[in-house]
Coordinates of C-alpha atoms in Angstrom, one line a residue:
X1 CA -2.0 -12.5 -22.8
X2 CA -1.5 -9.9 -20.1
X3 CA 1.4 -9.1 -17.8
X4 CA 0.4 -9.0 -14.2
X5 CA 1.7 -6.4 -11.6
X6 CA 0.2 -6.8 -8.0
X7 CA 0.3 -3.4 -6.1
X8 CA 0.2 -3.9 -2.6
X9 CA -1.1 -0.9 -0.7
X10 CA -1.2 -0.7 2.6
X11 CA -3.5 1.7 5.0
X12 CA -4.1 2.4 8.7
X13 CA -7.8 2.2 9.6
X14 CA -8.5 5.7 9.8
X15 CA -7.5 5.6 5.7
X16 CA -10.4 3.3 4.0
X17 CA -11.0 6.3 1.8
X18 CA -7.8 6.5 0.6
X19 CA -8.0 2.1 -0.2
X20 CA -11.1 2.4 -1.6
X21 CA -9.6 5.3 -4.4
X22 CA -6.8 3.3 -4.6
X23 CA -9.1 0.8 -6.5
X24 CA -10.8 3.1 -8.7
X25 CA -7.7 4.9 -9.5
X26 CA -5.9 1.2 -10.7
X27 CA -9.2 0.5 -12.6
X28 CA -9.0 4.1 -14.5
X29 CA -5.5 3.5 -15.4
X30 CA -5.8 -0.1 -16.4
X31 CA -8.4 1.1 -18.4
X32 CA -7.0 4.3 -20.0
X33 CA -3.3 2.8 -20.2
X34 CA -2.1 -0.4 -19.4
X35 CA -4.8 -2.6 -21.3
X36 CA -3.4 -1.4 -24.7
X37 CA 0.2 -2.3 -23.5
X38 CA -1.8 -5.7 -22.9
X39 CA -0.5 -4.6 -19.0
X40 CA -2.7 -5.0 -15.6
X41 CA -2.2 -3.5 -12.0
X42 CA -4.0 -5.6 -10.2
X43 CA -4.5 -4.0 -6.5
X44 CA -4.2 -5.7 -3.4
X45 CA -5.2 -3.9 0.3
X46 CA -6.6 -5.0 3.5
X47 CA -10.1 -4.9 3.4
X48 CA -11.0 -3.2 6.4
X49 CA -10.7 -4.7 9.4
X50 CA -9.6 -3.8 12.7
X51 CA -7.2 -6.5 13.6
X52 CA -5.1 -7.6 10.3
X53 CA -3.1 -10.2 13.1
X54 CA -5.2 -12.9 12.2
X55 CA -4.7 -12.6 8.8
X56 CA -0.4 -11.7 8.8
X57 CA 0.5 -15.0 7.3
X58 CA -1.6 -14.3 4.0
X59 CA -0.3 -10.4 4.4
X60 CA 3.1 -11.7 4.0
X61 CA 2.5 -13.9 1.0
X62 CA 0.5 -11.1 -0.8
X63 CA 3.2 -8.5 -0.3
X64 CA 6.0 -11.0 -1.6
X65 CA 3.9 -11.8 -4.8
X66 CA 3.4 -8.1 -5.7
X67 CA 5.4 -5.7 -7.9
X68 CA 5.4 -3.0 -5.4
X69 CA 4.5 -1.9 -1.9
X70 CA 2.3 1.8 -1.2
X71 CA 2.7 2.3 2.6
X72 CA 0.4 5.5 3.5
X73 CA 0.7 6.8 7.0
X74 CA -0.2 9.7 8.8
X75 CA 1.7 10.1 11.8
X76 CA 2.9 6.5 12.7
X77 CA 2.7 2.6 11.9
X78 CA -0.6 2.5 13.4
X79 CA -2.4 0.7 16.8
X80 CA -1.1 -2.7 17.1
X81 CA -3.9 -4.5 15.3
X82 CA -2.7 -2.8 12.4
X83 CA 0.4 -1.8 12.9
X84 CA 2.6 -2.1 9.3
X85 CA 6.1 -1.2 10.3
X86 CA 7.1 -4.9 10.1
X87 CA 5.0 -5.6 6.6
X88 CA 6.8 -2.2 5.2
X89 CA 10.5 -3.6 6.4
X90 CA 9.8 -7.0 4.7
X91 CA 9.0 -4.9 1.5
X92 CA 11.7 -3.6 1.5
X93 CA 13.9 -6.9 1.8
X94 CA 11.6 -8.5 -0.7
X95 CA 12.5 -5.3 -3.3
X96 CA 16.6 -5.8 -2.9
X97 CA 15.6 -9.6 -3.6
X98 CA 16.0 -10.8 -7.4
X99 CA 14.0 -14.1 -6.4
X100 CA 10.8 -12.3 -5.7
X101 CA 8.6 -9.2 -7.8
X102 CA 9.3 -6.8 -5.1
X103 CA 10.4 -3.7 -7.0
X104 CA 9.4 -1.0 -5.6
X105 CA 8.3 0.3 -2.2
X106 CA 6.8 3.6 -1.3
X107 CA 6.0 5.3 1.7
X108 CA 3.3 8.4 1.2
X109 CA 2.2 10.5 3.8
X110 CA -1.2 12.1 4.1
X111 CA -0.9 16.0 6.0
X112 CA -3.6 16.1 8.5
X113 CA -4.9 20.2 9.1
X114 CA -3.5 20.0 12.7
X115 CA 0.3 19.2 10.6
X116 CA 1.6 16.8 13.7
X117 CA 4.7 15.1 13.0
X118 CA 6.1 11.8 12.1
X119 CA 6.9 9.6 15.1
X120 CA 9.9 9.8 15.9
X121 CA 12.2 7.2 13.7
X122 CA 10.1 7.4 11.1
X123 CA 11.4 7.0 7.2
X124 CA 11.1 9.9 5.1
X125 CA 8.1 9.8 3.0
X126 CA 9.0 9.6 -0.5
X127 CA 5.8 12.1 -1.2
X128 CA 3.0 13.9 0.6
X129 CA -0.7 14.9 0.0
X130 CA -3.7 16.6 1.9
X131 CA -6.8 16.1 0.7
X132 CA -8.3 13.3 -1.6
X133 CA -7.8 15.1 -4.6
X134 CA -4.2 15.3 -3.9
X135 CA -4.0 11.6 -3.5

């Protein structure tokens, strides 16, 4: 039998490329790795929609049941429809919780060619990339 890990990753809507990787990146490494440790990542994203209010209360039970949270960003949280500050907060509560399989939570930011800044109170991003590749 297999042990489960649930990635949660999280992505504003201007990052669908960066989700849709994310897939095909867990599926190469369940494939190359994990499988013979009888291991599986199992990701889990918003598929893309403009307004993820609708859906929060299914959000909040997908990001307590998983092993670890990604959060990308590029310069903020992201509009209001998909804003993730709160989602990335409870994260981090569910990871300092034994009860649940919150472990880890990341924040990764992607560097846009213009280079803006973080909004202001921002966390630190724990890592950076630029390009697709990089991710």
């Amino acid at each position: 039998m297999y042990q489960f890990h649930r990635i949660f990753l999280a992505t504003p809507w201007e990052m669908e490329g960066e989700r849709r990787r994310f897939y095909d990146l867990a599926g190469a490494f369940n494939e190359a790795y994990a499988m013979r440790r009888r291991l599986l990542f199992t990701p889990v994203t918003i598929v893309n929609i403009r307004d993820k209010r609708p859906y929060q209360y299914t959000i909040e039970e997908n990001i307590r049941d998983s092993s670890a949270y990604i959060q990308l960003l590029q310069e903020g949280w992201g509009p209001v429809e998909r804003n993730f500050e709160n989602d990335y907060l409870m994260a981090r509560r569910f990871a300092a919780d034994p009860a649940v399989p919150m472990r880890r939570v990341s924040l990764i930011r992607k560097i846009l060619p213009s280079d803006r800044p973080l909004e202001p109170g921002l966390p630190a991003p724990q890592s950076e990339f630029a390009s697709m590749e990089e991710f």
